[in-house]
CSV table of C-alpha atoms in Angstrom, one decimal:
chain,number,residue,atom,x,y,z
V,8,MET,CA,168.5,178.2,36.9
V,9,ALA,CA,165.1,179.4,38.0
V,10,THR,CA,164.8,181.2,41.3
V,11,ILE,CA,161.3,181.2,42.7
V,12,THR,CA,160.5,182.8,46.0
V,13,TYR,CA,157.1,183.6,47.7
V,14,ILE,CA,157.4,184.6,51.3
V,15,THR,CA,155.1,187.5,51.9
V,16,THR,CA,152.4,187.2,54.6
V,17,ILE,CA,149.1,188.7,53.4
V,18,GLN,CA,145.8,189.4,55.1
V,19,PHE,CA,143.3,190.1,52.4
V,20,ASP,CA,139.6,190.9,52.6
V,21,PHE,CA,137.1,193.6,53.6
V,22,GLY,CA,137.7,194.4,57.2
V,23,ALA,CA,141.3,193.3,57.3
V,24,LEU,CA,142.3,196.6,58.9
V,25,ARG,CA,140.9,195.4,62.2
V,26,LEU,CA,143.8,192.9,62.4
V,27,LEU,CA,146.4,195.7,62.6
V,28,PRO,CA,146.7,195.9,66.4
V,29,GLY,CA,147.4,192.2,66.7
V,30,GLU,CA,149.9,192.3,63.9
V,31,LEU,CA,151.7,195.1,65.4
V,32,GLN,CA,152.0,193.1,68.6
V,33,ARG,CA,153.1,190.0,66.8
V,34,LEU,CA,155.9,191.9,65.1
V,35,GLY,CA,156.9,193.7,68.3
V,36,ILE,CA,156.2,197.2,66.8
V,37,ARG,CA,155.3,199.5,69.7
V,38,ARG,CA,156.3,202.9,68.2
V,39,PRO,CA,155.5,202.8,64.5
V,40,LEU,CA,156.0,205.7,62.0
V,41,LEU,CA,152.9,205.9,59.9
V,42,VAL,CA,154.1,206.9,56.4
V,43,THR,CA,151.4,208.4,54.2
V,44,ASP,CA,150.5,211.4,52.2
V,45,ARG,CA,148.3,214.5,52.7
V,46,GLY,CA,145.6,213.2,50.3
V,47,VAL,CA,145.2,210.0,52.3
V,48,VAL,CA,145.0,212.1,55.5
V,49,ALA,CA,142.4,214.4,54.0
V,50,ALA,CA,140.3,211.4,53.0
V,51,GLY,CA,140.2,210.3,56.6
V,52,LEU,CA,142.0,207.0,56.0
V,53,ALA,CA,145.0,207.8,58.3
V,54,ALA,CA,142.5,208.6,61.1
V,55,ARG,CA,140.9,205.2,60.6
V,56,VAL,CA,144.3,203.5,60.9
V,57,LEU,CA,145.1,205.4,64.0
V,58,GLU,CA,141.7,204.5,65.5
V,59,SER,CA,142.4,200.8,64.7
V,60,ILE,CA,145.8,201.0,66.4
V,61,GLY,CA,144.2,202.5,69.5
V,62,SER,CA,146.3,202.0,72.6
V,63,THR,CA,148.2,199.1,71.1
V,64,ALA,CA,151.1,201.3,69.9
V,65,GLN,CA,152.2,204.9,70.0
V,66,ALA,CA,152.2,206.0,66.4
V,67,THR,CA,153.9,209.0,64.8
V,68,VAL,CA,152.3,210.3,61.6
V,69,TRP,CA,154.5,211.5,58.7
V,70,ASP,CA,152.4,212.6,55.7
V,71,GLY,CA,155.0,214.2,53.4
V,72,THR,CA,155.2,211.5,50.7
V,73,PRO,CA,155.4,213.2,47.2
V,74,ALA,CA,153.8,211.7,44.1
V,75,ASN,CA,157.2,210.4,43.0
V,76,PRO,CA,159.1,209.6,46.2
V,77,THR,CA,162.5,211.4,46.5
V,78,GLU,CA,165.6,210.8,48.4
V,79,ASP,CA,165.1,214.1,50.2
V,80,ALA,CA,161.7,213.0,51.4
V,81,VAL,CA,163.1,209.6,52.5
V,82,MET,CA,165.7,211.4,54.6
V,83,THR,CA,163.2,213.7,56.1
V,84,ALA,CA,161.0,210.8,57.1
V,85,ALA,CA,164.0,208.9,58.4
V,86,GLN,CA,164.7,211.9,60.7
V,87,ALA,CA,161.2,211.8,62.0
V,88,PHE,CA,161.6,208.0,62.6
V,89,THR,CA,164.7,208.6,64.6
V,90,GLN,CA,163.5,211.6,66.6
V,91,ALA,CA,160.3,209.7,67.7
V,92,GLY,CA,162.3,206.6,68.7
V,93,CYS,CA,160.3,204.5,66.2
V,94,ASP,CA,160.9,200.7,66.0
V,95,GLY,CA,158.9,200.0,62.8
V,96,LEU,CA,156.7,201.4,60.1
V,97,VAL,CA,153.2,201.3,58.8
V,98,ALA,CA,152.9,202.4,55.2
V,99,LEU,CA,149.4,203.7,54.2
V,100,GLY,CA,148.6,204.8,50.7
V,101,GLY,CA,149.6,204.0,47.1
V,102,GLY,CA,152.9,202.8,45.8
V,103,SER,CA,154.7,206.1,46.6
V,104,SER,CA,154.1,205.8,50.4
V,105,MET,CA,155.0,202.1,50.4
V,106,ASP,CA,158.2,202.7,48.4
V,107,LEU,CA,159.2,205.6,50.6
V,108,ALA,CA,158.6,203.6,53.8
V,109,LYS,CA,160.7,200.7,52.5
V,110,ALA,CA,163.6,203.2,51.9
V,111,VAL,CA,163.1,204.6,55.4
V,112,ALA,CA,163.2,201.1,56.8
V,113,LEU,CA,166.5,200.6,55.0
V,114,ILE,CA,168.3,203.9,55.6
V,115,THR,CA,167.5,204.0,59.4
V,116,THR,CA,169.2,200.7,59.8
V,117,HIS,CA,172.0,200.9,57.3
V,118,PRO,CA,174.8,203.5,56.7
V,119,GLY,CA,174.3,206.1,54.0
V,120,PRO,CA,174.2,207.2,51.4
V,121,LEU,CA,171.0,205.8,50.0
V,122,LEU,CA,172.4,205.7,46.4
V,123,GLN,CA,174.7,202.8,47.2
V,124,TYR,CA,171.7,200.5,47.7
V,125,ALA,CA,170.3,201.0,44.2
V,126,ALA,CA,170.3,197.8,42.2
V,127,VAL,CA,172.2,199.3,39.3
V,128,GLU,CA,174.9,200.4,41.8
V,129,GLY,CA,175.4,196.9,43.0
V,130,GLY,CA,173.3,197.6,46.1
V,131,VAL,CA,171.3,194.3,46.3
V,132,ALA,CA,174.1,192.6,48.2
V,133,ARG,CA,174.5,195.5,50.6
V,134,ILE,CA,170.9,195.3,52.0
V,135,THR,CA,170.7,193.0,55.0
V,136,SER,CA,168.0,191.6,57.2
V,137,ALA,CA,168.5,194.5,59.7
V,138,VAL,CA,165.9,196.6,57.9
V,139,ALA,CA,163.1,197.9,60.3
V,140,PRO,CA,159.9,195.9,60.2
V,141,LEU,CA,157.2,197.3,57.9
V,142,ILE,CA,153.4,196.7,57.6
V,143,ALA,CA,152.0,197.9,54.2
V,144,ILE,CA,148.4,198.9,53.8
V,145,PRO,CA,147.4,199.9,50.2
V,146,THR,CA,144.7,202.4,49.6
V,147,THR,CA,144.8,202.0,45.8
V,148,ALA,CA,144.8,199.0,43.5
V,149,GLY,CA,147.8,199.5,41.3
V,150,THR,CA,151.5,199.1,42.2
V,151,GLY,CA,151.2,196.1,44.4
V,152,SER,CA,154.2,197.4,46.4
V,153,GLU,CA,152.7,195.8,49.5
V,154,VAL,CA,154.1,192.5,48.2
V,155,GLY,CA,157.0,193.7,46.2
V,156,ARG,CA,160.7,193.6,47.1
V,157,GLY,CA,161.5,196.9,45.4
V,158,SER,CA,161.4,200.6,46.2
V,159,VAL,CA,161.8,203.1,43.4
V,160,ILE,CA,163.2,206.5,44.5
V,161,VAL,CA,164.2,209.7,42.7
V,162,MET,CA,167.8,210.2,44.0
V,163,ARG,CA,169.4,213.5,44.6
V,164,ASN,CA,171.3,213.1,41.3
V,165,GLY,CA,168.0,213.1,39.4
V,166,ARG,CA,167.9,209.4,38.6
V,167,LYS,CA,164.9,207.3,39.5
V,168,LEU,CA,166.4,204.1,40.7
V,169,GLY,CA,165.2,200.8,42.2
V,170,LEU,CA,166.3,199.5,45.6
V,171,LEU,CA,165.8,195.7,45.3
V,172,SER,CA,166.0,193.1,48.0
V,173,PRO,CA,163.9,190.3,49.6
V,174,HIS,CA,164.7,192.1,52.9
V,175,LEU,CA,162.6,195.0,51.7
V,176,LEU,CA,159.5,192.9,51.5
V,177,PRO,CA,156.9,194.2,54.1
V,178,LYS,CA,156.6,191.8,57.0
V,179,LEU,CA,152.8,192.0,56.4
V,180,ALA,CA,150.6,193.2,53.6
V,181,LEU,CA,147.2,194.2,55.1
V,182,CYS,CA,144.9,194.4,52.0
V,183,ASP,CA,141.5,195.8,52.8
V,184,PRO,CA,139.5,196.7,49.7
V,185,GLU,CA,137.2,198.8,51.8
V,186,LEU,CA,140.0,201.5,51.9
V,187,THR,CA,139.6,201.9,48.1
V,188,LEU,CA,135.9,202.5,48.1
V,189,GLY,CA,135.1,205.9,46.6
V,190,LEU,CA,138.6,206.3,45.1
V,191,PRO,CA,138.2,208.9,42.3
V,192,ALA,CA,137.6,207.5,38.8
V,193,GLY,CA,140.8,209.0,37.4
V,194,ILE,CA,143.0,207.5,40.1
V,195,THR,CA,141.2,204.2,39.9
V,196,ALA,CA,141.8,204.1,36.1
V,197,ALA,CA,145.5,205.1,36.3
V,198,THR,CA,146.4,202.7,39.1
V,199,GLY,CA,144.4,199.9,37.6
V,200,MET,CA,146.3,200.3,34.3
V,201,ASP,CA,149.5,200.1,36.4
V,202,ALA,CA,148.4,196.7,37.6
V,203,ILE,CA,147.6,195.6,34.1
V,204,ALA,CA,151.0,196.7,32.9
V,205,HIS,CA,152.7,194.7,35.7
V,206,CYS,CA,150.7,191.6,34.8
V,207,ILE,CA,151.5,191.9,31.1
V,208,GLU,CA,155.2,192.7,31.4
V,209,THR,CA,155.9,190.0,34.0
V,210,PHE,CA,154.1,187.4,31.9
V,211,ILE,CA,156.1,188.2,28.7
V,212,ALA,CA,159.4,188.6,30.5
V,213,PRO,CA,161.8,185.9,29.2
V,214,SER,CA,162.9,184.4,32.6
V,215,VAL,CA,161.7,180.9,33.7
V,216,ASN,CA,159.1,181.1,36.4
V,217,PRO,CA,155.8,179.3,35.6
V,218,PRO,CA,154.2,180.1,39.0
V,219,ALA,CA,154.8,183.8,38.4
V,220,GLU,CA,153.3,183.5,34.9
V,221,ALA,CA,150.2,181.8,36.2
V,222,ILE,CA,149.8,184.5,38.8
V,223,ALA,CA,150.3,187.3,36.3
V,224,LEU,CA,147.6,185.8,33.9
V,225,ASP,CA,145.2,185.4,36.8
V,226,GLY,CA,145.7,189.0,37.8
V,227,LEU,CA,145.3,190.2,34.3
V,228,ARG,CA,142.0,188.4,33.9
V,229,ARG,CA,140.7,190.0,37.1
V,230,ALA,CA,141.8,193.5,36.1
V,231,ILE,CA,140.4,193.3,32.6
V,232,GLY,CA,137.1,192.1,33.9
V,233,HIS,CA,136.7,194.7,36.7
V,234,LEU,CA,138.7,197.9,36.0
V,235,GLU,CA,136.0,199.6,34.0
V,236,ARG,CA,133.4,198.6,36.6
V,237,ALA,CA,135.5,200.0,39.4
V,238,THR,CA,136.1,203.2,37.4
V,239,ARG,CA,132.4,203.7,36.7
V,240,ASP,CA,131.2,202.9,40.2
V,241,GLY,CA,133.6,203.6,43.1
V,242,SER,CA,131.3,201.8,45.5
V,243,ASP,CA,131.3,198.5,43.6
V,244,ARG,CA,132.6,196.1,46.3
V,245,THR,CA,133.2,193.2,44.0
V,246,ALA,CA,135.2,195.3,41.5
V,247,ARG,CA,137.2,196.8,44.3
V,248,TRP,CA,138.1,193.4,45.7
V,249,GLU,CA,139.0,192.0,42.4
V,250,MET,CA,141.2,195.0,41.5
V,251,MET,CA,143.1,194.9,44.8
V,252,MET,CA,143.7,191.2,44.2
V,253,ALA,CA,144.9,191.9,40.6
V,254,ALA,CA,147.3,194.6,41.8
V,255,MET,CA,148.7,192.3,44.4
V,256,GLU,CA,149.2,189.5,41.9
V,257,GLY,CA,150.9,191.7,39.4
V,258,ALA,CA,153.5,192.6,42.0
V,259,MET,CA,153.8,188.9,43.2
V,260,ALA,CA,155.0,188.2,39.7
V,261,PHE,CA,157.7,191.0,39.8
V,262,GLN,CA,160.4,188.5,40.5
V,263,LYS,CA,160.1,187.3,36.9
V,264,GLY,CA,161.1,190.8,35.7
V,265,LEU,CA,159.5,193.8,34.1
V,266,GLY,CA,160.5,195.4,30.8
V,267,ALA,CA,160.7,198.4,28.5
V,268,VAL,CA,157.5,200.0,29.8
V,269,HIS,CA,159.1,200.4,33.2
V,270,ALA,CA,162.6,201.1,31.8
V,271,LEU,CA,161.0,204.2,30.3
V,272,SER,CA,158.4,205.1,32.9
V,273,HIS,CA,161.0,205.2,35.7
V,274,PRO,CA,163.1,208.0,34.2
V,275,LEU,CA,160.0,209.8,33.0
V,276,GLY,CA,158.8,209.9,36.6
V,277,ALA,CA,162.0,211.8,37.5
V,278,VAL,CA,161.7,214.6,34.9
V,279,PRO,CA,162.0,217.9,36.8
V,280,GLY,CA,159.3,220.4,36.6
V,281,VAL,CA,156.5,218.0,35.8
V,282,SER,CA,154.8,215.3,38.0
V,283,LEU,CA,154.0,212.4,35.8
V,284,HIS,CA,151.8,209.6,37.3
V,285,HIS,CA,153.5,206.2,37.1
V,286,GLY,CA,150.4,204.2,36.3
V,287,THR,CA,149.3,206.7,33.6
V,288,LEU,CA,152.8,206.5,32.0
V,289,ASN,CA,152.6,202.7,32.0
V,290,ALA,CA,149.2,202.8,30.3
V,291,LEU,CA,150.4,205.1,27.6
V,292,LEU,CA,153.6,203.3,27.0
V,293,LEU,CA,152.2,199.8,27.0
V,294,PRO,CA,150.8,199.7,23.4
V,295,THR,CA,154.0,200.9,21.7
V,296,VAL,CA,156.1,198.5,23.8
V,297,LEU,CA,153.8,195.6,23.0
V,298,ARG,CA,154.2,196.3,19.3
V,299,PHE,CA,158.0,196.4,19.7
V,300,ASN,CA,158.0,193.1,21.6
V,301,ALA,CA,155.6,191.4,19.3
V,302,PRO,CA,158.3,189.4,17.3
V,303,ALA,CA,159.7,188.1,20.6
V,304,ILE,CA,156.5,187.0,22.3
V,305,THR,CA,154.7,184.9,19.6
V,306,ALA,CA,154.8,181.8,21.8
V,307,ARG,CA,152.9,183.7,24.6
V,308,ALA,CA,150.6,185.8,22.4
V,309,GLY,CA,147.7,183.3,22.5
V,310,ALA,CA,147.6,183.1,26.3
V,311,LEU,CA,148.0,186.8,26.6
V,312,ASN,CA,145.1,187.5,24.3
V,313,ASP,CA,143.0,184.9,26.1
V,314,ALA,CA,143.6,186.7,29.4
V,315,LEU,CA,142.7,190.0,27.7
V,316,GLY,CA,139.4,188.4,26.5
V,317,ILE,CA,140.2,189.1,22.8
V,318,ALA,CA,140.6,186.8,19.8
V,319,ARG,CA,143.9,185.0,19.5
V,320,ASP,CA,144.7,186.8,16.2
V,321,ALA,CA,143.7,190.3,17.6
V,322,ASP,CA,146.2,193.1,18.3
V,323,PRO,CA,146.7,193.4,22.1
V,324,ALA,CA,148.2,196.9,21.6
V,325,ALA,CA,145.1,198.1,19.9
V,326,PHE,CA,143.0,196.6,22.7
V,327,ILE,CA,145.0,198.5,25.3
V,328,GLU,CA,144.7,201.7,23.4
V,329,GLY,CA,140.9,201.3,23.3
V,330,LEU,CA,140.8,200.6,27.0
V,331,ASN,CA,142.9,203.7,27.8
V,332,GLN,CA,140.5,205.8,25.8
V,333,ARG,CA,137.4,204.3,27.5
V,334,LEU,CA,138.9,204.9,30.9
V,335,GLY,CA,139.5,208.6,30.0
V,336,LEU,CA,143.2,208.5,30.3
V,337,PRO,CA,145.4,211.1,28.4
V,338,ALA,CA,145.8,210.6,24.7
V,339,GLY,CA,149.6,210.6,24.9
V,340,LEU,CA,152.7,211.9,26.7
V,341,ARG,CA,152.2,215.3,25.2
V,342,ALA,CA,148.8,215.6,26.9
V,343,MET,CA,150.6,214.8,30.2
V,344,GLY,CA,152.7,217.9,29.7
V,345,LEU,CA,155.9,216.3,28.6
V,346,GLU,CA,158.3,218.1,26.2
V,347,ARG,CA,160.1,216.2,23.4
V,348,SER,CA,163.3,217.8,24.5
V,349,VAL,CA,163.7,215.2,27.3
V,350,PHE,CA,163.5,212.2,24.9
V,351,ASP,CA,167.3,211.9,24.5
V,352,SER,CA,168.0,211.8,28.2
V,353,ILE,CA,165.1,209.4,28.8
V,354,ALA,CA,166.3,207.0,26.2
V,355,ASP,CA,169.8,207.1,27.8
V,356,ALA,CA,168.4,206.4,31.2
V,357,ALA,CA,166.2,203.6,30.0
V,358,LEU,CA,169.2,201.7,28.8
V,359,LEU,CA,170.6,201.8,32.4
V,360,ASP,CA,167.4,201.0,34.1
V,361,HIS,CA,167.2,197.6,35.9
V,362,CYS,CA,164.1,196.7,33.9
V,363,HIS,CA,165.8,197.1,30.5
V,364,ALA,CA,167.6,193.7,30.8
V,365,THR,CA,164.4,191.7,31.3
V,366,ASN,CA,162.5,193.0,28.3
V,367,PRO,CA,161.8,190.1,26.0
V,368,ARG,CA,163.4,191.9,23.0
V,369,THR,CA,166.6,193.9,23.4
V,370,ALA,CA,166.0,197.6,22.8
V,371,THR,CA,168.5,200.1,21.5
V,372,ARG,CA,168.6,203.8,22.2
V,373,GLU,CA,166.9,204.4,18.8
V,374,ASP,CA,164.2,201.9,19.7
V,375,TYR,CA,163.5,203.7,22.9
V,376,LEU,CA,163.3,207.0,21.0
V,377,GLN,CA,160.9,205.5,18.6
V,378,MET,CA,158.7,204.2,21.4
V,379,LEU,CA,158.6,207.6,23.1
V,380,ASP,CA,157.7,209.2,19.8
V,381,SER,CA,154.9,206.7,19.2
V,382,ALA,CA,153.5,207.3,22.7
V,383,TYR,CA,153.7,211.1,22.3
């Protein structure tokens, strides 16, 4: 049985930020908590959002989002939400701020602990429509969390787990590519590869969802055609528009499922003592996972290569490796500062990740170890 659901409201184009006051009023949000990070504040984007809100609502700013959002950060933001008497949230930033805001919207309206709402803990059924209303405003073009039903959080037990529910979908995605103009080349490349990984993994996932497949392929074509342009020239408005659309489409296809790339990158993002960027991890893992999955995706290989703009008999993994190199991304996991000593625990965690089950080819612990070794 195929379950196909598209219910997110999206306002998309240059200048979309000006719609924020009216959308806050429409949703009845009068005291929003603006969840962001210090980098976004330093870039002046939080000030632009506050200026847009004006006297429409009384906003409280919380800028403590870490690179990989943690349960401790969620609870600190939730305390700020409660103390300020907030009645909704505005998430401004990349996937980390949006994921953290979703978790705050959940834990401020549901009893703790947060761990019980993780998908692998049977938490999907525990999440109700009582979640606080959320408006998501992306400032990067990567995760697509603004239209995703998931929130990935590093729990206090050290596991990076997904909270999944249609109730976690933002009430509105306000996508203004102008907010990504001037984004540094490194962040543009890494977040753009995150979008590409999403489009590829959702397309090759084995579940039945033709609309999601079509959306994933369209997003992939846009990203392949414009990521290098956006990385070379941060002011390229066409490239920025196309990359934000590609990121959004990659996440719209999430309901089809992800795979081994994310089963590995989730626990890698929780390794203590080192902060590993999610999009960069996905970029480095994608070639080895594509090679592992090759026997299981022969029926999709032609369409995948068409979207990548390469010959039907070409190796998509080699193409992605070349793209990573041209974008200036690290040569492997070693270059990101990862130690081989964590491989065993990462392979164990990957088997338990919610994305493991939707990979087109079933991976064993040894398979995951080999993938990690190949990407090292």
